[in-house]
């Protein structure tokens, strides 16, 4: 019985050894028939096809990233332009609204300027040498003077101011030349006479001063 038992054990040990050798051989064969492509294992039997597919997939992904990056940059540029356009439009609208409020009385002011001119002419027409002898004339003169002064104060309160350019350099934006006059005491194109005052409303000329300028 003992020899038979030994034969059986030897046969079993031989089978186990053969199985282990087969496992080692199989693993070695598997390692020999695989390859690493782009960090992934591919069978060497299918390496060309799978490697090509992986490369195409990577190229497609790269192109998609580039496309999305370009679209993002374009969208950001359009967004920034839209913001700038909106801000510019808001600034223009605010200025237009502000100007509309400031210069809404421009036409009304022009009409009142004629009243101020009339009062000025009336004051100049009063003979100053007779004011002491005629109480009524003096009262009239003082009333006209006070009325004109009050009117000019109202003008100033609303941003309307008189422009008296005497002895200033002629400015076509603020003055209107009616004639030229010989005057050797001043430089050429200097305002030497003012026949009608000009007016500005918040630095905008609403009526140019009518002037005479010196000749060259």
Coordinates of N, CA and C in Angstrom, one line a residue:
X1 N 0.8 -1.2 0.0 CA 0.0 0.0 0.0 C 0.9 1.2 0.0
X2 N 2.0 1.2 0.7 CA 2.8 2.4 0.8 C 3.4 2.8 -0.5
X3 N 3.9 1.8 -1.4 CA 4.4 2.2 -2.7 C 3.3 2.8 -3.5
X4 N 2.1 2.3 -3.4 CA 1.0 2.9 -4.2 C 0.6 4.3 -3.8
X5 N 0.7 4.5 -2.5 CA 0.4 5.9 -2.0 C 1.4 6.9 -2.5
X6 N 2.7 6.4 -2.5 CA 3.7 7.3 -2.9 C 3.6 7.6 -4.4
X7 N 3.2 6.6 -5.2 CA 3.0 6.9 -6.6 C 1.9 7.9 -6.8
X8 N 0.8 7.7 -6.1 CA -0.3 8.7 -6.2 C 0.2 10.1 -5.9
X9 N 0.9 10.2 -4.8 CA 1.3 11.6 -4.3 C 2.3 12.2 -5.3
X10 N 3.2 11.3 -5.9 CA 4.1 11.8 -6.9 C 3.4 12.3 -8.1
X11 N 2.4 11.5 -8.5 CA 1.6 11.9 -9.7 C 0.9 13.3 -9.4
X12 N 0.3 13.4 -8.2 CA -0.4 14.6 -7.9 C 0.5 15.8 -7.9
X13 N 1.7 15.6 -7.3 CA 2.7 16.7 -7.2 C 3.1 17.1 -8.6
X14 N 3.3 16.1 -9.5 CA 3.6 16.4 -10.8 C 2.6 17.2 -11.6
X15 N 1.3 16.9 -11.3 CA 0.2 17.6 -11.9 C 0.2 19.1 -11.4
X16 N 0.4 19.3 -10.1 CA 0.4 20.6 -9.6 C 1.5 21.4 -10.2
X17 N 2.7 20.8 -10.3 CA 3.8 21.5 -10.9 C 3.5 21.9 -12.4
X18 N 2.9 21.0 -13.1 CA 2.6 21.2 -14.5 C 1.6 22.4 -14.6
X19 N 0.6 22.4 -13.7 CA -0.4 23.5 -13.7 C 0.2 24.8 -13.4
X20 N 1.1 24.8 -12.4 CA 1.8 26.1 -12.1 C 2.7 26.6 -13.3
X21 N 3.3 25.6 -13.9 CA 4.1 26.0 -15.1 C 3.2 26.5 -16.2
X22 N 2.0 26.0 -16.4 CA 1.1 26.5 -17.4 C 0.6 27.9 -17.1
X23 N 0.3 28.1 -15.8 CA -0.1 29.5 -15.4 C 1.0 30.5 -15.7
X24 N 2.2 30.2 -15.3 CA 3.4 31.1 -15.6 C 3.5 31.3 -17.1
X25 N 3.4 30.2 -17.9 CA 3.5 30.3 -19.3 C 2.4 31.2 -19.9
X26 N 1.2 31.0 -19.4 CA 0.1 31.8 -19.9 C 0.2 33.3 -19.6
X27 N 0.7 33.6 -18.4 CA 0.9 35.0 -18.0 C 2.0 35.6 -18.8
X28 N 3.0 34.9 -19.0 CA 4.1 35.4 -19.9 C 3.7 35.6 -21.3
X29 N 2.8 34.7 -21.8 CA 2.3 34.9 -23.2 C 1.4 36.1 -23.2
X30 N 0.6 36.4 -22.2 CA -0.3 37.5 -22.2 C 0.5 38.8 -22.2
X31 N 1.6 38.8 -21.4 CA 2.4 40.0 -21.3 C 3.1 40.3 -22.6
X32 N 3.5 39.2 -23.3 CA 4.2 39.3 -24.6 C 3.3 39.8 -25.7
X33 N 2.0 39.6 -25.5 CA 1.1 39.9 -26.6 C 0.3 41.2 -26.3
X34 N 0.8 42.0 -25.3 CA 0.2 43.3 -25.0 C 1.2 44.4 -25.2
X35 N 0.7 45.6 -25.4 CA 1.5 46.8 -25.6 C 0.8 48.0 -25.0
X36 N 1.6 49.0 -24.5 CA 1.1 50.2 -23.9 C 1.0 51.3 -25.0
X37 N -0.2 51.9 -25.2 CA -0.3 52.9 -26.2 C -1.1 54.1 -25.5
X38 N -0.4 55.3 -25.4 CA -1.1 56.4 -24.7 C -1.5 56.1 -23.3
X39 N -0.7 55.3 -22.6 CA -1.1 55.0 -21.2 C -2.1 53.9 -21.1
X40 N -2.5 53.2 -22.2 CA -3.5 52.1 -22.1 C -2.9 50.9 -22.7
X41 N -3.4 49.7 -22.2 CA -2.9 48.4 -22.7 C -3.7 48.0 -23.9
X42 N -3.0 47.6 -24.9 CA -3.7 47.1 -26.1 C -3.0 45.8 -26.5
X43 N -3.8 44.9 -27.0 CA -3.3 43.6 -27.5 C -2.5 43.9 -28.7
X44 N -1.3 43.2 -28.8 CA -0.4 43.4 -30.0 C -1.1 42.8 -31.3
X45 N -2.1 42.0 -31.1 CA -2.8 41.4 -32.2 C -3.7 42.5 -32.9
X46 N -4.2 43.5 -32.0 CA -5.1 44.5 -32.5 C -4.5 45.9 -32.4
X47 N -3.2 46.0 -32.1 CA -2.6 47.3 -31.8 C -2.7 48.3 -32.9
X48 N -2.5 48.0 -34.2 CA -2.6 49.1 -35.2 C -4.0 49.7 -35.2
X49 N -5.1 48.9 -35.2 CA -6.4 49.4 -35.3 C -6.8 50.2 -34.0
X50 N -6.5 49.6 -32.9 CA -6.9 50.3 -31.6 C -6.1 51.6 -31.4
X51 N -4.8 51.5 -31.8 CA -3.9 52.7 -31.6 C -4.4 53.8 -32.5
X52 N -4.8 53.4 -33.8 CA -5.3 54.4 -34.7 C -6.6 55.1 -34.2
X53 N -7.4 54.2 -33.6 CA -8.7 54.7 -33.1 C -8.4 55.6 -31.9
X54 N -7.5 55.3 -31.0 CA -7.2 56.1 -29.9 C -6.6 57.4 -30.3
X55 N -5.7 57.4 -31.4 CA -5.1 58.6 -31.9 C -6.2 59.6 -32.5
X56 N -7.1 59.0 -33.2 CA -8.2 59.7 -33.8 C -9.1 60.4 -32.8
X57 N -9.3 59.6 -31.7 CA -10.2 60.1 -30.6 C -9.5 61.2 -29.9
X58 N -8.2 61.1 -29.7 CA -7.4 62.2 -29.1 C -7.4 63.4 -29.9
X59 N -7.2 63.3 -31.2 CA -7.2 64.4 -32.2 C -8.6 65.1 -32.2
X60 N -9.6 64.3 -32.2 CA -11.0 64.9 -32.2 C -11.2 65.7 -30.9
X61 N -10.7 65.1 -29.8 CA -10.9 65.8 -28.5 C -10.1 67.1 -28.5
X62 N -8.9 67.1 -29.0 CA -8.1 68.3 -29.1 C -8.7 69.4 -29.9
X63 N -9.2 69.0 -31.1 CA -9.9 69.9 -32.0 C -11.1 70.5 -31.3
X64 N -11.9 69.7 -30.6 CA -13.1 70.2 -29.9 C -12.7 71.2 -28.8
X65 N -11.6 70.9 -28.1 CA -11.2 71.9 -27.0 C -10.8 73.2 -27.7
X66 N -10.0 73.1 -28.8 CA -9.6 74.3 -29.5 C -10.8 75.1 -30.0
X67 N -11.8 74.4 -30.5 CA -13.0 75.0 -31.0 C -13.8 75.7 -29.9
X68 N -13.9 75.0 -28.8 CA -14.7 75.6 -27.6 C -13.9 76.8 -27.1
X69 N -12.6 76.7 -27.0 CA -11.7 77.8 -26.5 C -11.9 79.0 -27.4
X70 N -11.9 78.8 -28.7 CA -12.1 79.9 -29.7 C -13.5 80.6 -29.5
X71 N -14.5 79.7 -29.4 CA -15.9 80.2 -29.2 C -16.0 81.0 -27.9
X72 N -15.3 80.5 -26.8 CA -15.3 81.3 -25.6 C -14.7 82.6 -25.7
X73 N -13.5 82.7 -26.4 CA -12.9 84.0 -26.6 C -13.7 84.9 -27.4
X74 N -14.4 84.4 -28.4 CA -15.2 85.3 -29.3 C -16.4 85.8 -28.5
X75 N -17.0 84.9 -27.7 CA -18.2 85.3 -26.9 C -17.8 86.3 -25.8
X76 N -16.6 86.1 -25.2 CA -16.2 87.1 -24.2 C -15.9 88.5 -24.9
X77 N -15.3 88.5 -26.1 CA -15.1 89.7 -26.8 C -16.4 90.4 -27.1
X78 N -17.4 89.6 -27.6 CA -18.7 90.2 -27.9 C -19.4 90.8 -26.7
X79 N -19.2 90.1 -25.6 CA -19.8 90.5 -24.3 C -19.2 91.8 -23.9
X80 N -17.8 91.9 -23.9 CA -17.2 93.1 -23.5 C -17.5 94.3 -24.4
X81 N -17.7 94.0 -25.7 CA -18.1 95.1 -26.7 C -19.5 95.6 -26.4
X82 N -20.4 94.6 -26.1 CA -21.8 95.0 -25.7 C -21.8 95.8 -24.5
X83 N -21.0 95.4 -23.5 CA -20.9 96.2 -22.2 C -20.5 97.7 -22.5
X84 N -19.4 97.8 -23.4 CA -18.9 99.1 -23.7 C -19.9 99.9 -24.4
X85 N -20.6 99.3 -25.4 CA -21.6 100.0 -26.2 C -22.8 100.5 -25.2
X86 N -23.1 99.6 -24.3 CA -24.2 99.9 -23.4 C -23.8 101.1 -22.5
X87 N -22.6 101.1 -22.0 CA -22.1 102.2 -21.2 C -22.0 103.5 -21.9
X88 N -21.5 103.4 -23.2 CA -21.5 104.6 -24.0 C -22.9 105.2 -24.2
X89 N -23.8 104.3 -24.5 CA -25.2 104.8 -24.8 C -25.8 105.4 -23.5
X90 N -25.5 104.7 -22.4 CA -26.0 105.3 -21.1 C -25.4 106.7 -20.8
X91 N -24.1 106.8 -21.1 CA -23.5 108.1 -20.9 C -24.1 109.2 -21.8
X92 N -24.3 108.8 -23.1 CA -24.9 109.8 -24.0 C -26.3 110.2 -23.6
X93 N -27.1 109.2 -23.2 CA -28.5 109.5 -22.8 C -28.5 110.4 -21.6
X94 N -27.6 110.1 -20.6 CA -27.6 110.9 -19.4 C -27.2 112.4 -19.8
X95 N -26.3 112.5 -20.7 CA -25.9 113.9 -21.1 C -27.0 114.6 -21.9
X96 N -27.7 113.8 -22.7 CA -28.8 114.4 -23.5 C -29.9 114.8 -22.5
X97 N -30.2 114.0 -21.5 CA -31.2 114.3 -20.5 C -30.8 115.6 -19.7
X98 N -29.5 115.6 -19.3 CA -29.0 116.7 -18.6 C -29.1 118.0 -19.4
X99 N -28.7 117.9 -20.7 CA -28.7 119.1 -21.5 C -30.2 119.6 -21.8
X100 N -31.1 118.6 -21.9 CA -32.5 118.9 -22.1 C -33.0 119.7 -20.9
X101 N -32.6 119.3 -19.7 CA -33.1 120.0 -18.5 C -32.5 121.4 -18.4
X102 N -31.2 121.5 -18.8 CA -30.5 122.8 -18.6 C -30.9 123.8 -19.7
X103 N -31.1 123.3 -20.9 CA -31.3 124.2 -22.0 C -32.8 124.3 -22.4
X104 N -33.7 123.7 -21.6 CA -35.1 123.7 -21.9 C -35.6 125.1 -22.0
X105 N -35.0 126.1 -21.2 CA -35.5 127.4 -21.2 C -34.8 128.3 -22.2
X106 N -34.0 127.8 -23.1 CA -33.2 128.6 -24.0 C -34.1 129.5 -24.9
X107 N -35.2 129.0 -25.4 CA -36.1 129.8 -26.3 C -36.7 130.9 -25.4
X108 N -37.1 130.5 -24.2 CA -37.8 131.5 -23.4 C -36.8 132.6 -23.0
X109 N -35.5 132.2 -22.8 CA -34.5 133.2 -22.4 C -34.3 134.2 -23.6
X110 N -34.2 133.7 -24.8 CA -34.0 134.6 -25.9 C -35.1 135.6 -26.0
X111 N -36.3 135.2 -25.7 CA -37.4 136.2 -25.8 C -37.3 137.3 -24.7
X112 N -36.8 136.8 -23.5 CA -36.6 137.8 -22.4 C -35.5 138.7 -22.6
X113 N -34.5 138.3 -23.5 CA -33.4 139.2 -23.7 C -33.8 140.5 -24.4
X114 N -34.9 140.4 -25.2 CA -35.4 141.6 -25.9 C -35.9 142.6 -24.8
X115 N -36.5 142.0 -23.8 CA -37.0 142.9 -22.7 C -35.9 143.6 -22.0
X116 N -34.8 142.8 -21.7 CA -33.6 143.4 -21.1 C -33.0 144.5 -21.9
X117 N -33.0 144.3 -23.3 CA -32.4 145.3 -24.2 C -33.3 146.5 -24.2
X118 N -34.6 146.3 -24.2 CA -35.5 147.5 -24.2 C -35.3 148.3 -22.9
X119 N -35.2 147.7 -21.8 CA -35.0 148.4 -20.5 C -33.6 149.1 -20.5
X120 N -32.6 148.5 -21.1 CA -31.3 149.1 -21.2 C -31.4 150.4 -22.1
X121 N -32.1 150.3 -23.2 CA -32.2 151.5 -24.1 C -33.0 152.6 -23.4
X122 N -34.0 152.2 -22.6 CA -34.8 153.2 -21.9 C -34.0 153.9 -20.9
X123 N -33.1 153.2 -20.2 CA -32.3 153.8 -19.2 C -31.3 154.8 -19.8
X124 N -30.7 154.4 -21.0 CA -29.8 155.3 -21.6 C -30.5 156.5 -22.2
X125 N -31.7 156.4 -22.5 CA -32.5 157.5 -23.1 C -32.8 158.6 -22.1
X126 N -32.7 158.3 -20.8 CA -33.1 159.3 -19.8 C -31.9 160.3 -19.7
X127 N -32.2 161.6 -19.8 CA -31.1 162.6 -19.7 C -30.6 162.7 -18.2
X128 N -29.4 162.4 -18.0 CA -28.9 162.3 -16.7 C -28.8 163.7 -16.0
X129 N -28.6 164.8 -16.9 CA -28.5 166.1 -16.3 C -29.8 166.7 -15.8
X130 N -30.9 166.0 -16.1 CA -32.2 166.5 -15.6 C -32.8 165.7 -14.5
X131 N -32.0 164.8 -14.0 CA -32.6 163.9 -12.9 C -32.7 164.7 -11.6
X132 N -31.8 165.7 -11.4 CA -31.9 166.4 -10.1 C -33.1 167.4 -10.1
X133 N -33.5 167.9 -11.3 CA -34.6 168.9 -11.3 C -36.0 168.3 -11.4
X134 N -36.0 167.0 -11.9 CA -37.3 166.4 -12.1 C -37.4 165.1 -11.3
X135 N -38.3 165.2 -10.3 CA -38.4 164.1 -9.3 C -39.1 162.9 -10.0
X136 N -40.1 163.2 -10.9 CA -40.8 162.1 -11.5 C -39.8 161.4 -12.5
X137 N -39.0 162.1 -13.2 CA -38.0 161.5 -14.1 C -37.0 160.7 -13.3
X138 N -36.6 161.2 -12.2 CA -35.6 160.5 -11.4 C -36.3 159.2 -10.9
X139 N -37.5 159.2 -10.5 CA -38.2 158.0 -10.0 C -38.3 157.0 -11.1
X140 N -38.6 157.5 -12.3 CA -38.8 156.6 -13.5 C -37.4 156.0 -13.8
X141 N -36.4 156.8 -13.7 CA -35.0 156.2 -14.0 C -34.6 155.2 -13.0
X142 N -34.9 155.5 -11.7 CA -34.5 154.5 -10.7 C -35.3 153.2 -10.8
X143 N -36.6 153.4 -11.2 CA -37.5 152.2 -11.4 C -37.0 151.3 -12.5
X144 N -36.6 152.0 -13.6 CA -36.1 151.2 -14.8 C -34.8 150.5 -14.4
X145 N -34.0 151.2 -13.7 CA -32.7 150.6 -13.3 C -32.8 149.4 -12.4
X146 N -33.7 149.6 -11.4 CA -34.0 148.4 -10.5 C -34.6 147.3 -11.2
X147 N -35.5 147.6 -12.1 CA -36.2 146.5 -12.9 C -35.2 145.7 -13.7
X148 N -34.3 146.4 -14.4 CA -33.3 145.8 -15.2 C -32.4 145.0 -14.4
X149 N -32.0 145.5 -13.2 CA -31.1 144.8 -12.3 C -31.7 143.5 -11.8
X150 N -33.0 143.6 -11.5 CA -33.7 142.4 -11.0 C -33.8 141.4 -12.0
X151 N -34.0 141.8 -13.3 CA -34.2 140.9 -14.4 C -32.8 140.2 -14.6
X152 N -31.7 140.9 -14.6 CA -30.4 140.3 -14.8 C -30.1 139.3 -13.7
X153 N -30.5 139.6 -12.4 CA -30.3 138.7 -11.3 C -31.1 137.4 -11.6
X154 N -32.3 137.5 -12.1 CA -33.0 136.3 -12.5 C -32.3 135.5 -13.6
X155 N -31.8 136.2 -14.5 CA -31.0 135.6 -15.6 C -29.9 134.8 -15.0
X156 N -29.1 135.4 -14.1 CA -27.9 134.8 -13.6 C -28.3 133.6 -12.7
X157 N -29.4 133.7 -12.0 CA -29.8 132.6 -11.2 C -30.1 131.3 -12.0
X158 N -30.5 131.5 -13.2 CA -30.8 130.4 -14.1 C -29.7 130.1 -15.1
X159 N -28.5 130.7 -14.9 CA -27.4 130.4 -15.7 C -27.2 131.2 -17.0
X160 N -28.0 132.3 -17.1 CA -28.0 133.2 -18.2 C -27.2 134.4 -17.9
X161 N -26.1 134.6 -18.5 CA -25.2 135.8 -18.2 C -24.9 136.6 -19.4
X162 N -24.8 137.9 -19.2 CA -24.4 138.8 -20.3 C -22.9 138.7 -20.6
X163 N -22.6 138.9 -21.9 CA -21.3 138.9 -22.4 C -20.9 140.3 -23.0
X164 N -20.0 141.0 -22.3 CA -19.6 142.3 -22.8 C -18.1 142.2 -23.2
X165 N -17.9 142.0 -24.5 CA -16.5 141.6 -25.0 C -15.6 142.8 -25.3
X166 N -15.9 144.0 -24.8 CA -15.1 145.2 -25.1 C -13.7 144.9 -24.8
X167 N -12.8 145.3 -25.8 CA -11.3 145.2 -25.7 C -10.9 143.7 -25.6
X168 N -11.7 142.8 -26.0 CA -11.3 141.4 -26.1 C -11.1 141.0 -27.5
X169 N -10.3 139.9 -27.7 CA -10.1 139.5 -29.1 C -11.3 139.0 -29.7
X170 N -11.5 139.3 -31.0 CA -12.8 138.8 -31.6 C -12.8 137.3 -31.7
X171 N -14.0 136.8 -31.2 CA -14.2 135.3 -31.3 C -15.5 135.1 -32.1
X172 N -15.4 134.5 -33.2 CA -16.6 134.2 -34.1 C -17.6 133.4 -33.4
X173 N -17.3 132.6 -32.4 CA -18.2 131.8 -31.7 C -19.1 132.6 -30.7
X174 N -18.6 133.7 -30.3 CA -19.3 134.5 -29.3 C -19.7 135.9 -29.8
X175 N -19.1 136.3 -30.9 CA -19.3 137.7 -31.4 C -19.7 137.7 -32.8
X176 N -20.4 138.7 -33.2 CA -20.8 139.0 -34.6 C -20.4 140.4 -35.0
X177 N -19.4 140.4 -35.9 CA -18.9 141.7 -36.3 C -19.8 142.4 -37.3
X178 N -20.1 143.7 -37.0 CA -21.0 144.5 -37.8 C -20.2 145.4 -38.7
X179 N -19.0 145.9 -38.2 CA -18.2 146.8 -38.9 C -16.8 146.8 -38.4
X180 N -15.9 147.4 -39.1 CA -14.5 147.6 -38.7 C -14.2 149.1 -38.4
X181 N -13.3 149.3 -37.5 CA -13.1 150.7 -37.1 C -11.6 150.9 -36.9
X182 N -11.1 152.0 -37.4 CA -9.7 152.3 -37.2 C -9.4 152.6 -35.7
X183 N -8.4 151.9 -35.2 CA -8.0 152.2 -33.8 C -6.6 151.7 -33.6
X184 N -5.6 152.7 -33.5 CA -4.2 152.3 -33.4 C -3.8 152.0 -32.0
X185 N -4.7 152.1 -31.1 CA -4.3 151.8 -29.7 C -4.4 150.4 -29.3
X186 N -5.1 149.6 -30.2 CA -5.3 148.2 -29.9 C -4.8 147.3 -31.0
X187 N -4.7 146.0 -30.8 CA -4.3 145.1 -31.9 C -5.4 144.9 -32.9
X188 N -5.1 144.4 -34.0 CA -6.1 144.1 -35.0 C -7.0 143.0 -34.5
X189 N -8.3 143.1 -35.0 CA -9.3 142.2 -34.7 C -9.7 142.2 -33.2
X190 N -9.6 143.4 -32.6 CA -10.0 143.6 -31.2 C -11.3 144.2 -31.2
X191 N -12.2 143.8 -30.3 CA -13.5 144.4 -30.1 C -13.3 145.8 -29.5
X192 N -13.7 146.8 -30.3 CA -13.6 148.2 -29.8 C -14.9 148.9 -29.6
X193 N -16.0 148.2 -30.0 CA -17.3 148.8 -29.7 C -18.4 147.7 -29.7
X194 N -19.3 147.8 -28.7 CA -20.4 146.8 -28.5 C -21.7 147.5 -28.7
X195 N -22.4 147.1 -29.7 CA -23.8 147.7 -30.0 C -24.9 146.9 -29.3
X196 N -24.6 145.6 -29.1 CA -25.6 144.8 -28.3 C -24.9 143.7 -27.6
X197 N -25.2 143.6 -26.3 CA -24.6 142.6 -25.5 C -24.9 141.1 -25.9
X198 N -24.0 140.3 -25.8 CA -24.3 138.8 -26.0 C -24.7 138.2 -24.7
X199 N -25.2 136.9 -24.9 CA -25.6 136.2 -23.7 C -25.2 134.7 -23.8
X200 N -24.8 134.1 -22.7 CA -24.5 132.7 -22.6 C -25.4 132.0 -21.6
X201 N -25.9 130.8 -22.0 CA -26.7 130.0 -21.0 C -25.9 128.8 -20.7
X202 N -25.4 128.8 -19.4 CA -24.5 127.7 -19.0 C -23.4 127.4 -20.0
X203 N -22.6 128.5 -20.3 CA -21.5 128.5 -21.2 C -21.8 128.2 -22.7
X204 N -23.1 128.1 -23.0 CA -23.5 128.0 -24.4 C -24.0 129.3 -24.9
X205 N -23.5 129.7 -26.0 CA -23.9 131.0 -26.6 C -25.3 131.0 -27.1
X206 N -26.2 131.8 -26.5 CA -27.6 131.8 -27.0 C -27.8 133.1 -27.9
X207 N -26.9 134.0 -27.7 CA -27.0 135.2 -28.6 C -25.6 135.8 -28.7
X208 N -25.0 135.9 -29.9 CA -23.7 136.6 -30.0 C -23.8 138.1 -29.8
X209 N -22.7 138.6 -29.3 CA -22.6 140.1 -29.1 C -22.4 140.7 -30.4
X210 N -23.1 141.8 -30.7 CA -22.9 142.6 -31.9 C -21.9 143.6 -31.7
X211 N -20.8 143.5 -32.5 CA -19.6 144.3 -32.1 C -19.0 145.0 -33.4
X212 N -18.1 145.9 -33.1 CA -17.2 146.5 -34.1 C -15.8 146.2 -33.8
X213 N -15.0 145.8 -34.8 CA -13.6 145.4 -34.5 C -12.6 146.3 -35.2
X214 N -11.4 146.3 -34.6 CA -10.4 147.2 -35.2 C -9.8 146.6 -36.5
X215 N -9.4 147.5 -37.4 CA -8.8 147.0 -38.6 C -7.4 146.6 -38.4
X216 N -6.9 145.8 -39.4 CA -5.5 145.4 -39.4 C -4.6 146.6 -39.7

